[in-house]
XYZ file of C-alpha atoms in Angstrom:
653
model
C 112.045 125.239 128.613
C 114.029 123.623 131.719
C 112.993 120.551 133.899
C 114.903 122.065 136.844
C 112.244 124.772 138.131
C 114.479 125.752 141.083
C 117.816 126.044 139.264
C 115.741 128.237 136.890
C 114.251 130.308 139.417
C 117.608 130.719 141.267
C 119.174 131.562 137.901
C 116.750 134.466 137.354
C 116.895 135.999 140.386
C 120.893 136.217 139.695
C 119.934 137.909 136.530
C 122.071 135.168 134.715
C 120.937 132.505 131.697
C 119.918 129.439 132.507
C 122.108 126.606 133.322
C 124.781 128.161 135.554
C 127.392 125.702 136.802
C 126.385 125.416 140.351
C 129.814 123.734 141.247
C 132.641 126.022 140.088
C 130.486 128.945 139.554
C 132.861 130.258 136.862
C 131.007 128.939 133.732
C 127.491 130.301 132.673
C 125.498 128.423 130.046
C 123.503 131.021 127.703
C 120.140 129.212 127.373
C 119.448 131.446 124.326
C 122.615 131.903 122.679
C 122.706 127.961 121.173
C 119.101 128.147 120.270
C 119.950 131.565 117.920
C 122.981 129.983 116.642
C 120.973 126.917 115.549
C 118.029 128.885 114.404
C 120.356 130.673 112.068
C 121.817 127.673 110.665
C 118.024 126.296 109.942
C 116.931 129.377 108.463
C 120.173 129.127 106.157
C 119.643 125.698 105.201
C 115.984 126.248 104.243
C 117.071 128.733 101.917
C 119.744 126.683 100.438
C 116.935 123.925 99.923
C 114.913 126.473 98.396
C 116.919 127.761 95.921
C 118.078 124.053 95.112
C 114.776 123.282 94.285
C 113.791 126.357 92.459
C 117.009 125.205 90.387
C 115.570 121.691 89.661
C 112.328 123.053 88.744
C 113.563 125.742 86.240
C 116.036 123.169 84.913
C 113.358 120.399 84.382
C 111.328 122.987 82.098
C 114.659 123.579 79.950
C 115.394 120.166 79.716
C 112.026 119.838 77.768
C 113.285 122.413 75.570
C 116.312 120.447 74.715
C 118.137 123.196 76.747
C 119.589 121.446 79.986
C 121.413 117.988 79.716
C 119.469 115.024 81.352
C 122.561 114.334 83.336
C 122.918 117.788 84.483
C 118.976 117.372 86.007
C 120.255 114.403 87.708
C 123.228 115.943 89.163
C 120.494 118.891 90.269
C 118.177 116.635 91.697
C 120.988 114.707 93.648
C 122.494 118.638 94.804
C 118.724 119.377 95.935
C 118.256 116.128 97.673
C 121.347 116.838 99.919
C 120.573 119.966 100.582
C 116.912 118.575 101.922
C 118.679 116.364 104.272
C 120.239 119.125 106.074
C 117.034 120.545 107.021
C 114.903 117.216 107.008
C 115.434 116.276 110.639
C 114.016 119.605 111.808
C 111.377 120.226 108.903
C 110.250 116.894 109.603
C 109.929 117.148 113.502
C 108.111 120.197 113.238
C 105.537 119.414 110.172
C 105.614 115.472 109.373
C 102.155 115.641 107.504
C 103.605 118.028 105.352
C 107.344 116.257 104.525
C 105.034 112.934 104.226
C 102.103 114.050 101.787
C 104.257 116.893 99.742
C 107.940 116.803 100.385
C 109.637 113.374 100.968
C 107.380 110.971 100.857
C 107.314 107.556 99.623
C 106.489 107.414 95.674
C 102.716 106.363 96.225
C 99.444 107.282 96.288
C 97.947 108.388 99.444
C 94.768 109.201 101.023
C 93.961 112.575 102.092
C 92.670 111.646 105.895
C 89.955 113.074 108.028
C 87.874 114.060 105.033
C 84.056 113.027 104.031
C 85.253 111.529 100.588
C 87.796 109.617 98.931
C 90.737 111.729 97.903
C 93.640 110.295 96.656
C 96.869 111.950 96.660
C 98.809 110.974 93.921
C 102.917 110.580 94.575
C 104.756 113.721 94.489
C 108.093 115.305 96.133
C 111.343 114.346 96.444
C 111.235 110.767 96.368
C 108.767 110.734 93.084
C 111.009 112.776 91.341
C 114.261 110.702 92.680
C 112.512 107.763 90.608
C 111.573 109.546 87.795
C 114.755 111.619 86.644
C 116.735 108.357 87.557
C 114.413 105.856 85.467
C 115.667 104.126 82.703
C 114.163 107.261 80.328
C 114.229 109.976 82.461
C 113.066 111.891 78.915
C 110.354 110.069 78.592
C 108.964 111.212 82.071
C 109.649 114.840 81.600
C 105.797 115.475 81.150
C 105.596 114.118 84.527
C 108.563 115.443 86.148
C 107.828 119.189 85.222
C 104.627 119.398 87.402
C 105.746 117.764 90.173
C 109.263 119.980 90.498
C 106.684 123.119 90.152
C 104.373 121.940 92.648
C 107.286 121.126 94.869
C 108.966 124.409 94.479
C 105.183 126.008 95.483
C 105.238 123.834 98.448
C 108.634 124.274 99.911
C 108.395 128.019 99.396
C 104.982 128.183 101.701
C 106.756 125.740 104.248
C 109.869 127.652 104.201
C 107.737 130.736 105.263
C 106.373 129.383 107.879
C 109.473 127.769 109.302
C 111.295 131.044 109.690
C 108.811 131.558 111.988
C 109.517 128.868 114.404
C 110.502 129.597 117.865
C 113.290 126.992 119.084
C 113.367 125.246 122.488
C 116.100 123.063 123.556
C 113.811 120.227 123.765
C 112.990 120.446 120.243
C 116.438 120.260 119.122
C 116.993 117.323 120.882
C 114.039 115.533 120.019
C 114.428 116.226 116.477
C 118.252 115.401 116.168
C 117.049 111.775 118.114
C 114.479 111.367 115.201
C 116.940 112.186 112.789
C 119.299 109.535 113.809
C 116.391 106.616 113.742
C 115.675 108.048 110.299
C 119.226 108.160 109.043
C 119.353 104.556 109.923
C 115.791 103.245 108.933
C 114.864 105.205 106.153
C 118.180 106.415 104.776
C 120.826 103.488 104.972
C 118.018 101.423 103.531
C 117.602 102.895 100.567
C 113.789 104.016 101.272
C 114.585 107.344 100.621
C 116.326 107.102 97.286
C 114.511 104.892 94.826
C 116.068 105.658 91.638
C 119.427 106.920 92.297
C 120.417 104.895 95.349
C 122.267 107.561 96.829
C 121.754 106.813 100.156
C 125.436 106.805 102.003
C 125.880 110.496 100.751
C 122.481 111.549 101.825
C 123.333 110.025 105.168
C 126.407 112.008 105.165
C 124.746 115.279 104.459
C 122.241 114.649 107.480
C 124.918 113.362 109.986
C 126.935 116.742 109.159
C 123.962 118.895 109.846
C 123.022 117.300 112.839
C 126.858 117.660 114.043
C 126.719 120.952 112.922
C 123.701 121.520 115.212
C 124.898 120.215 118.174
C 128.289 122.101 117.759
C 126.276 125.292 119.067
C 126.669 124.191 122.674
C 130.206 124.127 122.397
C 131.594 126.628 124.891
C 128.423 127.624 126.108
C 127.267 124.803 128.310
C 128.828 124.490 131.659
C 132.212 122.849 131.825
C 130.795 120.093 133.883
C 128.822 119.018 130.510
C 131.393 119.807 127.882
C 133.316 116.347 128.102
C 129.985 114.822 127.219
C 129.511 117.052 124.645
C 132.922 116.196 123.072
C 132.293 112.635 123.304
C 128.744 112.605 121.427
C 130.319 115.242 118.830
C 133.034 112.856 118.320
C 130.474 109.805 118.086
C 128.968 112.111 114.980
C 132.240 112.638 113.432
C 133.511 109.127 113.540
C 130.137 108.081 112.266
C 130.711 110.377 109.001
C 134.223 109.671 108.612
C 132.775 105.982 108.291
C 130.114 106.946 105.819
C 132.682 108.446 104.067
C 134.924 105.969 103.640
C 132.245 103.400 102.843
C 130.077 104.395 100.207
C 129.080 101.103 98.337
C 125.537 100.890 99.058
C 125.711 96.870 98.725
C 128.435 96.324 100.700
C 127.821 98.814 103.567
C 128.214 97.382 106.472
C 124.621 98.441 108.484
C 125.008 96.466 111.706
C 128.479 97.784 112.472
C 127.214 101.435 111.913
C 124.092 100.378 114.078
C 126.279 99.299 116.892
C 128.865 101.390 117.038
C 127.349 104.757 115.643
C 123.478 104.732 115.459
C 122.745 103.166 118.594
C 125.478 105.212 121.114
C 124.741 108.294 119.542
C 120.743 107.981 119.834
C 121.916 106.942 123.923
C 124.024 109.958 124.102
C 121.667 112.260 122.855
C 119.582 111.180 125.739
C 122.046 111.503 128.499
C 123.404 114.655 127.114
C 119.941 116.368 127.019
C 118.819 114.871 130.461
C 122.375 116.530 131.917
C 121.313 119.995 131.002
C 118.060 119.692 132.449
C 116.179 119.933 129.065
C 112.723 118.302 129.763
C 111.718 115.192 127.947
C 108.135 115.278 125.773
C 106.333 113.219 128.306
C 106.885 116.138 131.045
C 105.298 118.707 128.617
C 102.712 116.668 126.508
C 100.584 114.089 127.889
C 99.781 112.793 124.618
C 101.285 109.157 124.334
C 103.313 108.550 121.626
C 104.017 105.558 119.763
C 108.116 105.707 120.486
C 109.383 105.708 124.265
C 111.591 108.399 124.502
C 113.312 107.378 127.351
C 114.609 104.064 125.441
C 118.500 104.043 124.848
C 118.709 101.433 122.061
C 116.610 101.381 118.855
C 116.161 97.396 120.138
C 115.569 97.811 123.891
C 112.396 95.917 125.264
C 110.573 99.326 125.686
C 111.569 101.179 122.455
C 107.819 101.500 121.887
C 105.141 102.666 124.125
C 102.630 99.520 123.539
C 99.558 101.634 125.004
C 99.701 104.081 121.790
C 98.841 100.908 119.258
C 96.155 98.884 121.429
C 94.486 102.081 122.757
C 94.389 100.315 126.289
C 95.129 102.012 129.207
C 98.731 101.126 130.257
C 97.429 99.926 133.886
C 95.095 97.399 132.366
C 98.066 96.277 129.789
C 100.579 95.684 132.681
C 98.225 94.150 135.221
C 99.063 90.795 135.810
C 95.659 89.847 136.653
C 94.559 91.153 133.940
C 97.017 89.318 131.654
C 96.559 85.907 133.169
C 93.111 86.016 132.896
C 93.381 87.101 129.053
C 95.831 83.992 129.090
C 92.917 81.876 130.169
C 90.237 82.651 127.885
C 92.901 82.604 124.889
C 93.000 78.817 125.755
C 89.763 78.445 126.592
C 87.514 76.906 124.082
C 84.262 77.909 125.947
C 84.453 81.419 124.010
C 83.254 79.701 121.225
C 79.686 78.745 120.254
C 80.478 74.909 120.053
C 82.829 75.230 123.069
C 85.203 73.422 120.494
C 87.522 76.558 119.372
C 90.096 78.682 121.414
C 91.860 81.326 119.769
C 94.873 78.906 120.283
C 93.385 76.705 117.904
C 94.768 79.114 115.146
C 97.313 80.408 117.244
C 99.993 78.081 118.645
C 102.588 79.146 120.834
C 105.300 76.565 119.749
C 104.425 78.110 116.122
C 104.791 81.700 117.166
C 101.157 81.684 117.650
C 100.320 80.586 114.104
C 98.753 77.031 112.903
C 101.011 75.845 110.326
C 98.247 76.072 107.915
C 97.743 77.945 104.577
C 94.499 78.960 105.685
C 93.049 78.500 109.237
C 90.380 75.859 110.190
C 86.890 77.136 110.684
C 84.362 75.594 113.138
C 83.294 73.486 110.595
C 85.000 70.256 109.537
C 86.789 70.961 106.120
C 85.944 74.536 105.815
C 88.643 76.993 106.265
C 88.780 80.968 106.656
C 89.722 83.407 104.112
C 93.174 83.854 105.113
C 96.463 82.491 106.698
C 96.457 83.045 110.561
C 99.599 85.761 111.380
C 101.763 85.560 114.458
C 100.536 87.303 117.292
C 104.249 87.734 118.881
C 104.951 91.648 118.539
C 102.043 91.940 116.721
C 100.598 94.708 118.674
C 103.098 97.248 117.339
C 100.841 98.307 114.651
C 97.897 100.810 114.226
C 95.965 98.702 111.949
C 94.856 95.016 112.361
C 94.095 91.872 110.341
C 95.782 91.414 106.928
C 93.111 93.902 105.219
C 93.531 96.306 108.105
C 90.133 96.506 108.460
C 90.269 96.887 112.403
C 92.177 100.070 114.272
C 92.117 98.752 117.870
C 93.040 95.882 119.432
C 90.150 95.234 121.769
C 88.018 95.601 118.611
C 89.962 93.218 116.614
C 88.887 90.633 119.254
C 85.104 91.310 118.566
C 85.563 89.830 114.655
C 86.689 86.629 115.819
C 83.903 86.324 118.609
C 81.461 87.260 115.719
C 82.746 85.722 112.742
C 80.689 82.800 111.703
C 83.540 80.455 110.649
C 85.171 80.928 113.914
C 83.666 81.686 117.591
C 80.078 82.356 115.935
C 78.649 83.937 119.360
C 77.318 87.171 120.595
C 79.436 88.801 123.210
C 76.028 89.292 125.687
C 75.784 85.652 125.424
C 79.896 84.810 126.090
C 79.165 87.158 128.959
C 76.556 85.261 130.320
C 78.159 81.877 129.928
C 81.383 83.055 131.676
C 79.368 84.054 134.650
C 78.115 80.195 134.993
C 81.280 79.747 136.578
C 82.562 80.189 139.953
C 86.104 80.209 138.775
C 85.621 82.974 136.252
C 83.717 84.802 138.448
C 86.583 84.889 140.816
C 89.043 86.095 138.325
C 87.098 88.780 136.846
C 86.210 90.217 140.225
C 89.908 90.207 141.111
C 90.772 92.128 137.654
C 87.999 94.021 137.203
C 86.122 94.719 140.580
C 82.450 94.336 141.352
C 81.118 96.127 138.115
C 78.633 94.187 136.269
C 78.326 91.079 138.344
C 82.205 91.050 139.231
C 82.964 92.798 136.120
C 82.374 90.129 132.981
C 81.151 92.335 130.439
C 82.105 92.474 126.487
C 84.544 95.138 127.563
C 86.439 93.502 130.607
C 86.279 90.120 127.770
C 87.941 92.010 125.153
C 90.705 93.838 127.649
C 91.556 90.765 129.365
C 92.245 89.026 125.803
C 93.953 92.272 124.536
C 96.446 92.332 127.962
C 97.442 88.877 127.006
C 97.872 89.511 123.372
C 100.024 92.485 123.947
C 102.422 90.555 126.816
C 103.159 88.539 123.593
C 105.968 91.228 123.040
C 109.827 90.174 123.180
C 113.147 91.524 121.819
C 115.429 88.986 122.830
C 116.351 86.954 120.282
C 119.747 86.225 119.216
C 120.288 89.006 116.942
C 118.358 91.484 119.832
C 120.917 90.140 122.244
C 124.095 91.010 119.646
C 122.332 94.453 119.004
C 122.194 95.235 122.626
C 125.839 93.997 123.664
C 124.485 90.984 125.575
C 125.925 88.785 123.254
C 129.745 88.837 122.044
C 129.331 87.601 119.101
C 127.006 86.329 116.364
C 127.070 84.369 113.492
C 129.015 86.036 109.878
C 126.082 84.578 108.097
C 123.391 86.449 110.423
C 125.360 89.988 110.084
C 125.812 89.270 106.017
C 121.619 88.580 106.004
C 120.968 91.606 108.231
C 122.995 93.989 105.764
C 121.428 92.566 102.766
C 117.851 92.683 104.348
C 118.511 96.281 105.140
C 120.481 97.475 101.493
C 120.547 95.264 98.243
C 117.595 92.970 99.130
C 115.518 96.168 100.206
C 113.440 94.329 102.665
C 114.019 96.896 105.317
C 112.495 99.537 103.186
C 108.856 97.780 104.082
C 109.953 95.512 107.226
C 111.261 98.542 109.039
C 113.542 98.059 111.759
C 113.167 97.212 114.908
C 110.147 95.290 114.873
C 110.664 94.445 110.904
C 106.974 94.895 110.026
C 105.110 97.781 108.187
C 104.735 100.380 111.203
C 106.943 103.375 109.838
C 109.811 105.254 111.105
C 111.154 107.380 112.676
C 107.563 108.129 114.618
C 105.782 104.672 113.969
C 102.680 106.098 114.025
C 101.313 104.499 111.013
C 101.182 101.088 109.423
C 101.521 100.107 105.698
C 100.047 97.710 103.120
C 101.819 96.391 100.365
C 100.541 95.223 96.824
C 102.762 92.240 96.213
C 101.260 90.386 93.173
C 100.878 87.442 95.511
C 100.107 84.003 93.777
C 97.824 81.351 94.326
C 100.995 79.019 95.101
C 104.417 78.936 94.599
C 104.309 77.839 90.613
C 107.214 80.064 88.303
C 106.414 78.533 85.328
C 102.426 79.195 85.295
C 102.320 81.890 87.848
C 98.701 82.535 88.563
C 97.626 85.469 90.469
C 95.713 85.446 94.014
C 92.129 86.685 93.610
C 91.721 88.236 97.123
C 91.060 91.740 96.701
C 92.806 92.677 100.161
C 92.298 96.047 101.563
C 90.009 97.263 98.948
C 87.748 94.697 100.426
C 87.562 95.574 104.438
C 84.678 97.009 104.430
C 85.726 100.872 105.317
C 84.190 103.145 102.871
C 87.266 105.794 103.542
C 89.487 103.142 102.123
C 87.561 101.928 98.847
C 90.610 103.049 96.704
C 91.732 101.478 93.706
C 95.492 101.145 94.763
C 94.268 99.386 97.597
C 93.242 96.503 95.184
C 95.177 93.442 96.698
C 97.313 95.526 99.086
C 97.864 93.311 102.230
C 99.448 94.278 105.416
C 103.392 94.033 105.773
C 103.262 91.695 108.945
C 106.522 91.171 111.162
C 109.033 88.879 110.287
C 110.384 88.139 113.309
C 109.691 84.343 114.405
C 109.098 83.858 110.661
C 110.907 80.831 110.842
C 108.058 79.186 112.765
C 105.172 80.855 111.000
C 105.049 78.791 107.608
C 103.459 78.753 105.336
C 103.440 82.156 104.002
C 101.584 85.303 102.822
C 97.798 85.795 103.504
C 97.180 83.079 101.651
C 99.388 80.347 102.859
C 100.900 80.049 99.045
C 104.176 79.857 99.944
C 105.670 76.427 101.711
C 109.264 77.716 102.566
C 111.151 80.914 103.094
C 113.014 79.667 100.124
C 110.099 80.064 97.992
C 109.322 83.214 99.343
C 112.515 84.754 98.592
C 112.434 83.379 95.197
C 109.618 85.022 94.804
C 110.867 88.867 95.711
C 113.884 88.366 94.237
C 111.807 87.852 90.775
C 110.115 91.184 91.459
C 106.878 89.932 92.839
C 103.674 89.010 90.520
C 104.732 91.914 88.063
C 108.141 90.579 87.859
C 107.032 87.433 86.602
C 105.259 89.015 83.879
C 101.339 89.324 85.600
C 99.454 92.348 85.448
C 99.778 93.914 89.054
C 98.153 97.256 88.916
C 99.821 99.488 91.526
C 101.987 96.740 92.538
C 104.176 98.592 95.414
C 107.091 95.886 95.381
C 109.733 97.138 92.501
C 109.379 94.504 89.508
C 112.526 94.682 88.635
C 114.797 91.489 89.724
C 116.953 91.728 92.675
C 119.635 89.720 91.602
C 120.656 87.886 94.817
C 122.806 85.203 94.652
C 122.118 81.690 96.322
C 124.353 82.155 98.962
C 122.775 85.981 99.547
C 119.635 84.369 99.551
C 120.705 81.826 102.405
C 122.398 84.664 104.500
C 118.970 86.581 104.509
C 117.193 83.423 106.051
C 120.142 83.085 108.517
C 119.272 86.570 109.276
C 115.334 86.126 109.757
C 115.923 82.892 111.486
C 118.156 84.612 114.184
C 114.947 86.666 115.131
C 113.169 83.777 116.514
C 112.195 84.053 120.255
C 109.178 82.691 121.637
C 110.662 80.777 124.776
C 108.799 83.314 127.202
C 105.496 82.084 125.600
C 104.982 78.304 125.791
C 103.910 78.206 129.597
C 99.968 77.306 128.822
C 97.016 76.691 131.109
C 97.151 72.601 132.217
C 93.564 72.927 133.080
C 90.246 75.401 132.736
C 87.513 76.521 134.944
C 84.534 74.329 135.680
C 81.100 75.341 134.807
C 78.345 74.443 137.527
C 75.826 75.641 135.025
C 76.800 73.544 132.168
C 78.990 70.467 133.577
C 79.328 68.966 130.268
C 81.777 71.748 129.268
C 84.149 70.427 131.847
C 85.024 67.813 129.184
C 86.391 70.559 126.797
C 89.738 70.113 125.587
C 93.013 71.934 127.314
C 95.702 73.014 124.976
C 98.009 70.432 123.743
C 96.299 67.747 125.730
């Protein structure tokens, strides 16, 4: 489909294919020809991948009989994965659920969504096979490998039959390519895709080559005025491929250089080329809001995400300055609590990245604390689930848990609304923000909505690191560069804390937020480690998540502003980043000899040196970015109905 309707009509009247060069009228773009070439190439790669999977399945069966050497089985797995990388960016674009569930999802148990019972899908697909076939003793895992390879063969056979019927459009091509670029950097080069073989860079080469080949279909077909842009784009791909080919050491690979020199420029150039051809963008065809803002030009742009997708709050509300300002006032006002002594800011201090510096937050009762640590609110909106145990899906509804909790605000929303109506200032501000609904709009919804708008506004990608990646800062400390490369490579942090937010929201579509089982300790004690007893996600009271593998599973929160948010983990059991890094370096609880069923963190030591640990901490500290959020209310609204409340404490005074 074409965005320029007038051009399309003219072309049709002239009997030409779309995209005529109107300047010279000497070069005509055939809208169908590149799509036919791309489809033919995709179909050929699907067949090659299918054949490779069939061979892998057959070799796994013959290996059990001793007829195939295990080294040959490993080589075939690598060849199969390389073949898959040539179709993944299209296959995952067309059917992401199938790919995640059965072809190349993380080697972890999953829950079947939208079913009336708990149905656990055991690990399967190429990542699981990669982990098993490249295990310390692949012969011992053959009994697991064979049925998985057979299942993959059947699944891919059905997928191939369906994909061969797909009708391509130009926008599908460009969208798949852009998400493919994100995937290569965030899931490929980090090692996420290759947990056993760590064959990440050769796979990145295969994916980049396939995307480059797809773009070549537009050569000598597009109008001459667009050829130079295409040539530049193809050159960027080719240079990126050459760089990968000449830098294949996984641990030493310079991911920051690749991000700034190849990933981001290609990501932007694909958008520009799509726009130049008048190929429509996703939001011009489908009004459904996506997590990723397709109009962004850099993976670290301020607007890389559509925040309304996560918060489920209307964009008009999220961006309304009156609602944000009202939410800010409510956030710092103790009148929200029954005792008129606790505000949101009691546990979320702006100068501490909206944490409180305590292992577990102070409750409304002296000397008594809440169950868990207060996580940062900065960039917290970029998540599809809220709280450490992921018990809430919606930012507005997340607030009700705090309001109702007996250890926190301990008040009913209806009582709170009536309370706020006793202030002329609040009546005026709610009326300005929400109109005359329900006596100037003070209601459960408007209170939650205003608070959600303010929390959502606590978003920023303007740290020193962000500025460097976006070209706004010419240099960055060498330790930060080394630390980022370690974080996204050898340290394996980037396989759970995904760029650019560095939280558990999974690329390339960023529509699912993960939790992890780490085997967190009660406190940092390497001699006598004791496992924390909090059951985490398993106890979040959501019937559909009462699955054994969620035992001690907790949300993967962002490491942005982590320099300000100590102590760490859900229980605040680690006082410093050095302690946290040592815990990960040892392989978590299981790596320290504790019994941690379903630990998702690999239990093998990372073998990071002290300098490497220091560099990773330097990188995380470079993500500090809270300067824009330090302006807090200096006075609170008066209450004519309860003048004694006018003595309540203003935050920081």
